[in-house]
Short mmCIF file of N, CA and C in Angstrom, two decimals:
data_model
loop_
_atom_site.label_atom_id
_atom_site.label_comp_id
_atom_site.label_asym_id
_atom_site.label_seq_id
_atom_site.Cartn_x
_atom_site.Cartn_y
_atom_site.Cartn_z
N MET I 1 7.31 13.29 28.97
CA MET I 1 8.05 11.66 29.17
C MET I 1 7.11 10.99 28.98
N LYS I 2 6.15 11.14 29.49
CA LYS I 2 5.13 10.07 29.36
C LYS I 2 4.69 9.82 28.11
N THR I 3 4.67 10.76 27.17
CA THR I 3 4.41 10.69 25.55
C THR I 3 5.52 9.35 24.94
N ILE I 4 6.58 9.72 25.41
CA ILE I 4 7.76 9.12 25.04
C ILE I 4 7.75 7.91 25.45
N LEU I 5 7.35 7.46 26.74
CA LEU I 5 7.25 6.14 27.51
C LEU I 5 6.07 5.25 26.49
N LEU I 6 5.00 6.15 26.29
CA LEU I 6 3.97 5.40 25.51
C LEU I 6 4.30 5.06 24.10
N LEU I 7 5.16 5.67 23.27
CA LEU I 7 5.63 5.32 22.17
C LEU I 7 6.67 4.24 22.18
N ILE I 8 7.40 4.18 23.02
CA ILE I 8 8.57 3.07 23.38
C ILE I 8 8.22 1.92 24.01
N LEU I 9 7.07 1.86 25.14
CA LEU I 9 6.73 0.67 25.84
C LEU I 9 6.40 -0.50 24.82
N PRO I 10 5.56 -0.11 23.82
CA PRO I 10 4.80 -1.23 23.02
C PRO I 10 5.96 -1.96 22.31
N LEU I 11 7.03 -1.13 21.65
CA LEU I 11 8.18 -1.55 20.90
C LEU I 11 8.92 -2.69 21.77
N LEU I 12 8.86 -2.33 22.98
CA LEU I 12 9.78 -3.22 24.04
C LEU I 12 8.80 -4.56 24.11
N GLY I 13 7.50 -4.48 24.05
CA GLY I 13 6.64 -5.37 24.57
C GLY I 13 6.04 -5.46 25.80
N LEU I 14 6.27 -4.47 26.35
CA LEU I 14 5.82 -4.03 27.77
C LEU I 14 4.47 -3.96 27.87
N MET I 15 3.66 -3.46 26.93
CA MET I 15 2.13 -3.08 27.17
C MET I 15 1.78 -3.11 25.46
N ALA I 16 0.54 -3.43 25.43
CA ALA I 16 -0.06 -3.14 24.04
C ALA I 16 -0.54 -1.89 23.91
N PRO I 17 -0.31 -1.49 22.35
CA PRO I 17 -0.65 -0.06 21.91
C PRO I 17 -2.08 0.21 22.01
N PRO I 18 -2.75 1.11 22.76
CA PRO I 18 -4.16 1.29 22.77
C PRO I 18 -4.46 2.22 21.44
N ALA I 19 -5.58 2.44 21.05
CA ALA I 19 -5.90 3.03 19.80
C ALA I 19 -5.39 4.73 20.09
N ARG I 20 -4.30 5.09 19.77
CA ARG I 20 -4.31 6.45 19.79
C ARG I 20 -3.59 7.18 18.53
N ALA I 21 -3.69 8.57 18.68
CA ALA I 21 -2.68 9.41 17.85
C ALA I 21 -1.11 8.87 17.90
N LEU I 22 -0.14 8.86 16.85
CA LEU I 22 0.86 8.57 16.87
C LEU I 22 1.87 9.47 16.16
N ASP I 23 1.54 9.91 15.15
CA ASP I 23 2.30 10.43 14.36
C ASP I 23 2.37 12.19 14.47
N SER I 24 3.40 12.80 14.75
CA SER I 24 3.62 13.86 15.22
C SER I 24 3.67 14.98 14.18
N GLN I 25 3.62 14.36 12.81
CA GLN I 25 3.67 15.07 11.68
C GLN I 25 2.17 15.65 11.14
N ALA I 26 1.12 14.62 11.59
CA ALA I 26 -0.21 14.75 11.40
C ALA I 26 -0.89 14.25 12.57
N PRO I 27 -1.24 15.21 13.96
CA PRO I 27 -1.49 14.79 15.10
C PRO I 27 -2.66 14.30 14.81
N GLY I 28 -3.31 13.55 15.77
CA GLY I 28 -4.82 13.02 15.65
C GLY I 28 -5.32 12.17 14.36
N ASP I 29 -4.24 12.31 13.34
CA ASP I 29 -4.67 11.52 11.84
C ASP I 29 -4.46 9.97 11.82
N TRP I 30 -3.81 9.82 12.54
CA TRP I 30 -3.25 8.43 12.59
C TRP I 30 -3.24 7.46 14.00
N ALA I 31 -3.61 6.61 14.11
CA ALA I 31 -3.88 5.75 15.42
C ALA I 31 -3.90 4.50 15.23
N VAL I 32 -3.69 3.17 16.00
CA VAL I 32 -3.30 2.02 15.86
C VAL I 32 -4.42 1.31 16.61
N SER I 33 -5.17 0.45 15.84
CA SER I 33 -6.28 -0.31 16.63
C SER I 33 -5.91 -0.99 17.89
N ALA I 34 -7.13 -1.46 18.56
CA ALA I 34 -6.92 -1.84 19.94
C ALA I 34 -6.14 -3.28 20.17
N ASP I 35 -6.45 -4.03 18.52
CA ASP I 35 -5.41 -5.23 18.89
C ASP I 35 -3.89 -4.94 18.43
N GLY I 36 -3.79 -4.02 18.06
CA GLY I 36 -2.58 -3.53 17.15
C GLY I 36 -2.36 -3.70 15.94
N ALA I 37 -3.06 -4.58 15.24
CA ALA I 37 -2.83 -5.31 14.00
C ALA I 37 -3.44 -4.03 12.85
N LEU I 38 -3.78 -3.05 12.95
CA LEU I 38 -4.13 -1.96 11.74
C LEU I 38 -3.68 -0.57 12.45
N VAL I 39 -3.48 0.10 11.25
CA VAL I 39 -3.13 1.63 11.47
C VAL I 39 -3.95 2.17 10.92
N LEU I 40 -4.78 3.04 11.61
CA LEU I 40 -5.99 4.03 11.28
C LEU I 40 -5.75 5.32 10.76
N ASP I 41 -6.33 5.29 9.54
CA ASP I 41 -5.75 6.99 8.85
C ASP I 41 -7.44 7.46 9.01
N GLN I 42 -7.27 8.42 10.06
CA GLN I 42 -8.67 8.92 10.44
C GLN I 42 -9.29 9.68 9.43
N ARG I 43 -8.40 10.48 8.70
CA ARG I 43 -8.40 11.54 7.89
C ARG I 43 -9.23 10.92 6.77
N ALA I 44 -8.58 10.14 6.15
CA ALA I 44 -9.33 9.42 4.58
C ALA I 44 -9.59 8.01 5.16
N GLY I 45 -10.10 8.08 6.39
CA GLY I 45 -11.31 6.99 6.98
C GLY I 45 -10.91 5.50 6.09
N LEU I 46 -9.61 5.14 6.38
CA LEU I 46 -9.08 3.94 5.69
C LEU I 46 -8.25 3.20 6.97
N ALA I 47 -8.28 1.79 7.17
CA ALA I 47 -7.50 1.07 8.04
C ALA I 47 -6.46 0.44 7.12
N TRP I 48 -5.29 0.32 7.48
CA TRP I 48 -4.12 -0.20 6.83
C TRP I 48 -3.53 -1.48 7.79
N SER I 49 -3.33 -2.57 6.87
CA SER I 49 -2.93 -3.95 7.25
C SER I 49 -1.18 -3.26 7.98
N ARG I 50 -1.05 -3.66 9.34
CA ARG I 50 0.24 -3.17 9.87
C ARG I 50 1.54 -4.00 9.19
N CYS I 51 1.38 -5.02 8.98
CA CYS I 51 2.25 -5.91 8.07
C CYS I 51 1.92 -5.94 6.81
N VAL I 52 3.06 -5.75 5.80
CA VAL I 52 2.92 -6.50 4.37
C VAL I 52 2.69 -7.87 4.44
N GLU I 53 1.70 -8.22 3.12
CA GLU I 53 1.26 -9.70 2.77
C GLU I 53 2.70 -10.55 3.36
N GLY I 54 2.46 -11.64 3.74
CA GLY I 54 3.54 -12.58 4.18
C GLY I 54 3.93 -12.18 5.47
N MET I 55 3.84 -11.14 5.92
CA MET I 55 4.30 -11.07 7.45
C MET I 55 3.08 -10.83 8.55
N GLN I 56 3.15 -11.20 9.64
CA GLN I 56 2.24 -11.21 10.52
C GLN I 56 2.50 -10.74 11.89
N TRP I 57 1.50 -9.80 12.48
CA TRP I 57 1.47 -9.21 13.81
C TRP I 57 1.48 -10.18 14.56
N ASN I 58 2.57 -10.17 15.62
CA ASN I 58 2.26 -11.09 16.68
C ASN I 58 2.37 -10.15 18.35
N GLY I 59 1.72 -9.26 18.01
CA GLY I 59 1.40 -8.34 19.34
C GLY I 59 2.35 -7.27 19.38
N LYS I 60 3.75 -7.36 19.04
CA LYS I 60 4.68 -6.62 19.22
C LYS I 60 5.65 -6.14 18.06
N THR I 61 5.27 -6.76 17.04
CA THR I 61 5.94 -6.36 15.53
C THR I 61 5.52 -7.01 14.80
N CYS I 62 6.20 -7.04 13.43
CA CYS I 62 5.87 -7.99 12.28
C CYS I 62 7.05 -9.00 12.16
N THR I 63 6.26 -10.27 11.70
CA THR I 63 7.49 -11.14 11.89
C THR I 63 7.19 -11.87 10.66
N GLY I 64 8.28 -12.75 10.31
CA GLY I 64 8.25 -13.57 8.95
C GLY I 64 8.68 -12.70 7.73
N GLU I 65 8.51 -13.10 6.69
CA GLU I 65 9.27 -12.28 5.78
C GLU I 65 8.20 -11.71 4.40
N PRO I 66 8.38 -10.72 4.00
CA PRO I 66 7.35 -9.97 2.82
C PRO I 66 7.50 -10.96 1.90
N ARG I 67 6.09 -11.26 1.45
CA ARG I 67 5.76 -12.14 0.27
C ARG I 67 5.58 -11.19 -1.05
N LEU I 68 6.45 -11.45 -2.14
CA LEU I 68 6.62 -10.83 -3.37
C LEU I 68 5.99 -11.15 -4.37
N LEU I 69 4.90 -10.35 -4.79
CA LEU I 69 4.18 -10.61 -6.01
C LEU I 69 4.30 -9.96 -7.19
N ASP I 70 3.62 -10.57 -8.43
CA ASP I 70 3.74 -9.76 -9.54
C ASP I 70 2.13 -8.99 -9.14
N ARG I 71 1.97 -8.40 -10.40
CA ARG I 71 0.67 -7.54 -10.41
C ARG I 71 -0.72 -8.46 -10.28
N ALA I 72 -0.69 -9.41 -10.87
CA ALA I 72 -2.02 -10.24 -10.91
C ALA I 72 -2.21 -10.88 -9.51
N GLU I 73 -0.56 -11.43 -9.09
CA GLU I 73 -1.05 -12.23 -7.96
C GLU I 73 -1.31 -11.24 -6.85
N ALA I 74 -1.04 -10.27 -6.78
CA ALA I 74 -1.28 -8.80 -5.87
C ALA I 74 -2.86 -8.68 -5.75
N THR I 75 -3.47 -8.76 -7.11
CA THR I 75 -4.90 -8.16 -7.05
C THR I 75 -5.61 -9.39 -6.69
N ALA I 76 -5.29 -10.73 -6.92
CA ALA I 76 -5.82 -11.96 -6.62
C ALA I 76 -5.71 -12.06 -5.33
N LEU I 77 -4.51 -11.80 -4.61
CA LEU I 77 -4.62 -11.95 -3.10
C LEU I 77 -5.39 -11.12 -2.34
N ALA I 78 -5.93 -9.75 -2.92
CA ALA I 78 -6.70 -8.68 -2.42
C ALA I 78 -8.15 -9.44 -2.37
N SER I 79 -8.42 -9.99 -3.54
CA SER I 79 -9.84 -10.55 -3.78
C SER I 79 -9.83 -11.88 -2.64
N GLU I 80 -9.01 -12.70 -2.30
CA GLU I 80 -9.02 -13.79 -1.77
C GLU I 80 -9.09 -13.46 -0.32
N ARG I 81 -8.49 -12.45 0.08
CA ARG I 81 -8.30 -12.10 1.84
C ARG I 81 -9.90 -11.49 1.76
N TRP I 82 -10.37 -10.37 1.00
CA TRP I 82 -11.78 -10.18 1.05
C TRP I 82 -12.94 -11.49 1.04
N LYS I 83 -12.72 -12.25 0.44
CA LYS I 83 -13.48 -13.59 0.45
C LYS I 83 -13.38 -14.13 1.98
N ALA I 84 -12.12 -14.24 2.06
CA ALA I 84 -11.94 -15.36 3.14
C ALA I 84 -12.29 -14.59 4.77
N GLU I 85 -12.11 -13.19 4.40
CA GLU I 85 -12.12 -12.66 5.93
C GLU I 85 -13.66 -11.97 6.01
N GLY I 86 -14.23 -11.62 4.88
CA GLY I 86 -15.57 -10.71 4.26
C GLY I 86 -15.33 -9.49 4.95
N VAL I 87 -14.17 -9.06 4.64
CA VAL I 87 -13.79 -7.42 4.99
C VAL I 87 -13.23 -7.15 3.51
N GLY I 88 -13.75 -5.73 3.23
CA GLY I 88 -13.06 -5.34 1.96
C GLY I 88 -11.87 -4.68 1.72
N TRP I 89 -10.93 -5.78 2.03
CA TRP I 89 -9.31 -5.54 1.51
C TRP I 89 -9.36 -5.54 -0.25
N ARG I 90 -8.26 -4.38 -0.26
CA ARG I 90 -7.97 -4.23 -1.67
C ARG I 90 -6.69 -3.44 -1.59
N LEU I 91 -6.28 -3.61 -3.27
CA LEU I 91 -4.83 -2.83 -3.34
C LEU I 91 -5.09 -1.42 -3.12
N PRO I 92 -4.48 -0.81 -2.69
CA PRO I 92 -4.37 1.05 -2.48
C PRO I 92 -4.19 1.70 -3.73
N ARG I 93 -4.63 2.88 -4.01
CA ARG I 93 -4.27 3.56 -4.79
C ARG I 93 -3.02 4.40 -4.68
N ALA I 94 -2.07 4.81 -5.90
CA ALA I 94 -0.94 5.64 -5.36
C ALA I 94 -0.57 6.31 -4.69
N ALA I 95 -1.75 7.33 -4.60
CA ALA I 95 -1.81 8.43 -3.58
C ALA I 95 -2.13 8.12 -2.41
N GLU I 96 -3.02 7.29 -2.00
CA GLU I 96 -3.14 6.34 -0.42
C GLU I 96 -1.52 5.94 -0.07
N LEU I 97 -1.23 5.40 -1.16
CA LEU I 97 0.28 4.61 -0.47
C LEU I 97 1.23 5.92 -0.46
N GLN I 98 1.27 6.99 -1.21
CA GLN I 98 2.28 8.13 -0.78
C GLN I 98 1.77 8.73 0.50
N ARG I 99 0.28 8.73 1.03
CA ARG I 99 0.27 9.21 2.26
C ARG I 99 1.00 8.56 3.16
N LEU I 100 1.33 7.32 2.92
CA LEU I 100 1.93 6.80 4.35
C LEU I 100 3.47 7.20 4.65
N VAL I 101 3.85 7.56 3.95
CA VAL I 101 5.69 8.25 3.69
C VAL I 101 5.41 9.25 4.49
N ASP I 102 6.54 9.27 5.46
CA ASP I 102 6.54 10.17 6.46
C ASP I 102 7.68 10.97 6.25
N LYS I 103 7.64 12.28 5.33
CA LYS I 103 9.02 13.19 4.83
C LYS I 103 9.75 13.69 6.06
N SER I 104 9.17 13.84 7.35
CA SER I 104 9.71 14.26 8.36
C SER I 104 10.77 13.42 9.26
N LEU I 105 10.72 12.44 8.57
CA LEU I 105 11.54 11.41 9.35
C LEU I 105 13.01 11.36 8.44
N GLN I 106 14.12 11.34 9.25
CA GLN I 106 15.46 11.44 8.62
C GLN I 106 16.06 9.76 8.72
N PRO I 107 16.27 9.09 7.25
CA PRO I 107 15.57 9.37 6.38
C PRO I 107 14.10 8.94 6.11
N PRO I 108 13.55 9.75 4.87
CA PRO I 108 12.02 9.56 4.89
C PRO I 108 11.75 8.11 4.66
N GLY I 109 10.53 7.91 4.86
CA GLY I 109 10.06 6.69 5.07
C GLY I 109 8.71 6.19 5.84
N LEU I 110 8.61 4.80 5.89
CA LEU I 110 7.34 4.57 7.07
C LEU I 110 7.58 4.96 8.43
N ASN I 111 6.68 5.36 9.16
CA ASN I 111 6.82 5.45 10.65
C ASN I 111 6.91 4.18 11.20
N PRO I 112 8.28 3.78 11.82
CA PRO I 112 8.70 2.63 12.18
C PRO I 112 7.72 1.98 13.35
N ILE I 113 7.04 3.00 14.39
CA ILE I 113 6.40 2.77 15.53
C ILE I 113 4.73 2.11 14.83
N LEU I 114 4.26 2.77 13.62
CA LEU I 114 3.33 2.51 12.79
C LEU I 114 3.41 1.24 12.12
N PHE I 115 4.30 1.04 11.25
CA PHE I 115 4.87 0.17 10.58
C PHE I 115 6.02 -0.63 10.84
N PRO I 116 6.35 -1.45 11.86
CA PRO I 116 7.71 -2.15 12.32
C PRO I 116 7.98 -2.82 11.02
N ARG I 117 9.18 -3.10 10.89
CA ARG I 117 10.15 -3.59 9.99
C ARG I 117 9.48 -3.84 8.28
N ALA I 118 8.81 -2.85 8.08
CA ALA I 118 8.42 -2.49 6.67
C ALA I 118 9.35 -2.39 5.75
N PRO I 119 9.08 -3.48 4.70
CA PRO I 119 10.17 -2.86 3.73
C PRO I 119 10.03 -1.37 3.06
N GLY I 120 11.23 -0.74 2.86
CA GLY I 120 11.16 0.68 2.31
C GLY I 120 11.57 0.38 0.84
N GLN I 121 10.72 -0.18 0.23
CA GLN I 121 10.98 -0.49 -1.29
C GLN I 121 9.38 -0.06 -2.02
N TRP I 122 9.50 -0.53 -3.46
CA TRP I 122 8.50 -0.35 -4.69
C TRP I 122 7.29 -1.36 -4.05
N HIS I 123 6.01 -0.77 -3.92
CA HIS I 123 4.91 -1.43 -3.57
C HIS I 123 4.08 -1.40 -4.57
N TRP I 124 3.19 -2.30 -4.98
CA TRP I 124 2.19 -2.40 -5.73
C TRP I 124 0.77 -1.45 -5.47
N SER I 125 0.11 -0.78 -6.29
CA SER I 125 -0.86 -0.12 -6.10
C SER I 125 -2.19 -0.43 -7.18
N SER I 126 -3.07 0.00 -6.90
CA SER I 126 -4.26 -0.28 -7.90
C SER I 126 -4.30 0.40 -9.20
N THR I 127 -3.67 1.87 -8.85
CA THR I 127 -3.75 2.99 -9.90
C THR I 127 -3.66 2.54 -11.27
N VAL I 128 -4.52 2.68 -12.11
CA VAL I 128 -4.25 2.03 -13.68
C VAL I 128 -3.78 3.81 -14.63
N ASN I 129 -3.39 3.51 -15.54
CA ASN I 129 -2.83 4.52 -16.50
C ASN I 129 -4.23 4.88 -17.35
N THR I 130 -4.98 5.78 -17.03
CA THR I 130 -6.05 6.11 -17.84
C THR I 130 -5.74 7.29 -19.04
N THR I 131 -4.48 7.52 -18.95
CA THR I 131 -4.25 8.71 -20.03
C THR I 131 -3.67 8.34 -21.48
N ALA I 132 -3.64 6.84 -21.28
CA ALA I 132 -2.99 6.51 -22.98
C ALA I 132 -4.17 6.50 -24.01
N PRO I 133 -3.86 6.83 -24.96
CA PRO I 133 -4.71 6.84 -26.21
C PRO I 133 -5.30 5.77 -26.65
N ARG I 134 -6.37 5.53 -27.11
CA ARG I 134 -7.10 4.48 -27.31
C ARG I 134 -7.28 4.43 -28.84
N ILE I 135 -6.84 3.00 -29.57
CA ILE I 135 -6.87 2.67 -31.20
C ILE I 135 -7.94 1.87 -30.94
N ASN I 136 -8.96 2.18 -31.74
CA ASN I 136 -9.99 1.37 -32.37
C ASN I 136 -9.55 0.45 -33.24
N GLN I 137 -9.55 -0.88 -32.64
CA GLN I 137 -8.95 -1.95 -33.75
C GLN I 137 -9.98 -2.45 -34.75
N TYR I 138 -11.51 -1.75 -34.67
CA TYR I 138 -12.19 -1.99 -35.50
C TYR I 138 -12.36 -0.89 -36.81
N THR I 139 -11.55 0.32 -36.67
CA THR I 139 -11.27 1.10 -37.51
C THR I 139 -10.62 0.74 -38.96
N TYR I 140 -11.18 0.98 -40.12
CA TYR I 140 -10.72 -0.01 -41.30
C TYR I 140 -9.03 0.52 -41.38
N GLY I 141 -8.86 2.09 -41.13
CA GLY I 141 -7.63 2.40 -41.39
C GLY I 141 -6.81 1.71 -40.49
N ASN I 142 -7.03 1.59 -39.17
CA ASN I 142 -6.21 0.79 -38.60
C ASN I 142 -5.69 -0.56 -38.94
N ILE I 143 -6.66 -1.17 -39.53
CA ILE I 143 -6.67 -2.57 -39.65
C ILE I 143 -5.69 -2.88 -40.87
N VAL I 144 -5.92 -1.67 -41.94
CA VAL I 144 -5.25 -2.12 -42.95
C VAL I 144 -3.70 -1.51 -42.55
N GLN I 145 -3.40 -0.68 -41.85
CA GLN I 145 -2.38 -0.02 -41.51
C GLN I 145 -1.55 -1.39 -40.64
N GLY I 146 -2.26 -2.12 -40.01
CA GLY I 146 -1.59 -3.09 -39.06
C GLY I 146 -1.57 -2.73 -37.89
N ARG I 147 -2.18 -1.75 -37.72
CA ARG I 147 -1.96 -1.20 -36.22
C ARG I 147 -3.38 -1.44 -35.05
N SER I 148 -2.94 -2.03 -34.17
CA SER I 148 -3.85 -2.73 -33.12
C SER I 148 -3.87 -1.99 -31.81
N GLY I 149 -2.98 -1.13 -31.88
CA GLY I 149 -2.40 -0.29 -30.61
C GLY I 149 -1.06 0.37 -30.82
N ASP I 150 -0.76 1.64 -30.08
CA ASP I 150 0.34 2.32 -30.06
C ASP I 150 1.13 1.83 -28.95
N GLY I 151 2.29 2.40 -28.82
CA GLY I 151 3.26 2.08 -27.77
C GLY I 151 2.80 2.64 -26.63
N ALA I 152 2.01 3.65 -26.35
CA ALA I 152 1.43 3.97 -25.10
C ALA I 152 0.62 3.41 -24.54
N GLN I 153 -0.40 3.01 -25.32
CA GLN I 153 -1.59 1.65 -25.04
C GLN I 153 -0.95 0.36 -24.40
N GLN I 154 -0.16 0.04 -25.42
CA GLN I 154 0.64 -1.51 -24.97
C GLN I 154 1.54 -1.18 -23.67
N GLY I 155 2.14 -0.10 -23.76
CA GLY I 155 2.90 -0.06 -22.28
C GLY I 155 1.91 0.06 -21.11
N ALA I 156 0.74 0.52 -21.35
CA ALA I 156 -0.18 0.63 -20.22
C ALA I 156 -0.82 -0.95 -20.11
N MET I 157 -0.79 -1.71 -20.59
CA MET I 157 -1.24 -3.02 -20.64
C MET I 157 -0.22 -3.96 -19.95
N LEU I 158 1.15 -3.46 -20.33
CA LEU I 158 2.33 -4.28 -19.57
C LEU I 158 2.63 -3.98 -18.49
N ASN I 159 2.26 -2.51 -17.90
CA ASN I 159 2.89 -1.92 -16.59
C ASN I 159 1.99 -1.42 -16.02
N GLY I 160 1.98 -1.61 -14.58
CA GLY I 160 1.25 -0.81 -13.87
C GLY I 160 2.00 0.03 -12.86
N TRP I 161 1.16 0.48 -11.70
CA TRP I 161 1.68 1.70 -11.03
C TRP I 161 2.48 1.11 -9.41
N ALA I 162 3.52 1.63 -9.25
CA ALA I 162 3.94 1.27 -8.11
C ALA I 162 4.35 2.19 -7.24
N VAL I 163 4.52 2.42 -5.97
CA VAL I 163 5.20 3.52 -5.08
C VAL I 163 6.19 2.86 -4.41
N ASN I 164 7.40 4.01 -4.32
CA ASN I 164 8.48 3.61 -3.16
C ASN I 164 8.16 4.20 -2.09
N LEU I 165 8.18 3.21 -1.28
CA LEU I 165 7.66 3.64 0.32
C LEU I 165 8.73 4.24 1.13
N THR I 166 10.34 4.60 0.54
CA THR I 166 11.03 5.37 1.34
C THR I 166 11.23 6.66 0.57
N SER I 167 10.85 7.10 -0.41
CA SER I 167 10.55 8.13 -1.02
C SER I 167 9.37 8.86 -1.48
N GLY I 168 8.37 8.19 -1.56
CA GLY I 168 7.08 8.46 -2.02
C GLY I 168 6.77 8.86 -3.42
N GLU I 169 7.55 8.44 -4.51
CA GLU I 169 7.44 8.46 -5.81
C GLU I 169 7.17 7.39 -6.29
N ALA I 170 5.89 8.03 -7.13
CA ALA I 170 4.85 6.86 -7.75
C ALA I 170 5.55 6.72 -9.17
N ARG I 171 5.24 5.33 -9.97
CA ARG I 171 5.78 5.19 -11.21
C ARG I 171 4.62 4.73 -12.11
N GLY I 172 4.20 4.63 -13.03
CA GLY I 172 3.41 4.11 -13.81
C GLY I 172 3.99 2.88 -14.84
N ASP I 173 5.62 2.85 -14.77
CA ASP I 173 6.04 1.93 -15.64
C ASP I 173 6.58 0.54 -14.94
N ALA I 174 6.10 0.56 -14.06
CA ALA I 174 6.43 -0.66 -13.32
C ALA I 174 5.84 -2.14 -13.93
N ALA I 175 6.93 -2.97 -14.60
CA ALA I 175 6.48 -4.24 -15.40
C ALA I 175 5.63 -4.78 -14.58
N ARG I 176 4.36 -5.37 -14.79
CA ARG I 176 3.54 -6.02 -14.10
C ARG I 176 4.08 -7.70 -13.74
N THR I 177 5.09 -7.79 -14.08
CA THR I 177 5.78 -9.27 -13.81
C THR I 177 6.87 -9.09 -12.78
N SER I 178 6.80 -7.75 -12.61
CA SER I 178 7.89 -7.33 -11.19
C SER I 178 7.42 -8.22 -9.73
N LYS I 179 8.14 -8.41 -9.28
CA LYS I 179 7.79 -9.19 -7.82
C LYS I 179 8.12 -7.97 -6.95
N LEU I 180 6.68 -7.52 -6.32
CA LEU I 180 7.05 -6.50 -5.20
C LEU I 180 5.97 -6.72 -4.09
N PRO I 181 6.51 -6.12 -2.91
CA PRO I 181 5.60 -6.31 -1.68
C PRO I 181 4.06 -5.54 -1.82
N VAL I 182 3.13 -6.14 -1.10
CA VAL I 182 2.01 -5.62 -1.22
C VAL I 182 1.20 -5.10 0.44
N ARG I 183 0.91 -4.06 0.57
CA ARG I 183 0.31 -3.60 1.91
C ARG I 183 -0.98 -3.50 1.39
N LEU I 184 -1.92 -4.16 2.00
CA LEU I 184 -3.43 -3.88 1.68
C LEU I 184 -3.89 -2.87 2.39
N VAL I 185 -5.31 -2.51 2.06
CA VAL I 185 -5.85 -1.56 2.67
C VAL I 185 -7.36 -1.83 2.58
N ARG I 186 -8.45 -1.17 3.75
CA ARG I 186 -9.86 -1.26 3.67
C ARG I 186 -10.45 0.00 4.22
N ALA I 187 -11.71 -0.22 4.29
CA ALA I 187 -12.25 0.91 4.76
C ALA I 187 -12.07 1.07 6.54
N ALA I 188 -11.91 1.91 6.97
CA ALA I 188 -11.92 2.10 8.54
C ALA I 188 -12.68 1.41 9.10
N PRO I 189 -12.89 0.50 10.45
CA PRO I 189 -14.01 0.22 11.30
C PRO I 189 -14.86 1.04 11.56
N VAL I 190 -16.15 1.11 11.61
CA VAL I 190 -17.09 2.53 11.88
C VAL I 190 -17.16 2.10 13.40
N LYS I 191 -17.01 3.42 14.26
CA LYS I 191 -17.14 3.40 15.79
C LYS I 191 -18.08 2.96 16.26
#
């Protein structure tokens, strides 16, 4: 009963959540920072912003509206936040975002205690397509035939990787001009 109260009381705004494990699927792996603004993945050594960009932590929940960005804007935002705060914020890799999806929930998605008001849709990742074949534009045969690249390489330049935070599906064919939410990550603070 005490555990249930500890999980419900912060949602009601009756007490600030202390840093503690919250996720029943991975006991001890997930905790909330003392100020409540970060979710700590203790196994991976990562600190996640509790709210997506555009939303703010008010001590009880995330408020505001998610900021939707294209891939270049998302990358620039992470860099700007790093410079402004002096902390290494970055876009997460696809596998890191997939780890956030709690498949034990019905329906699956982000744990609402850890990530309140989280949009359960596609989010940008920093993962790049490294399997696209390369065409050497300086090879005489490619110049004569008018080839500067093939479809896979050109697609890799136009598309980026995104992860659906409802299902955990990752895809490398998201148009870089798509406007998607961004959840930044950084190294967890050293105790």
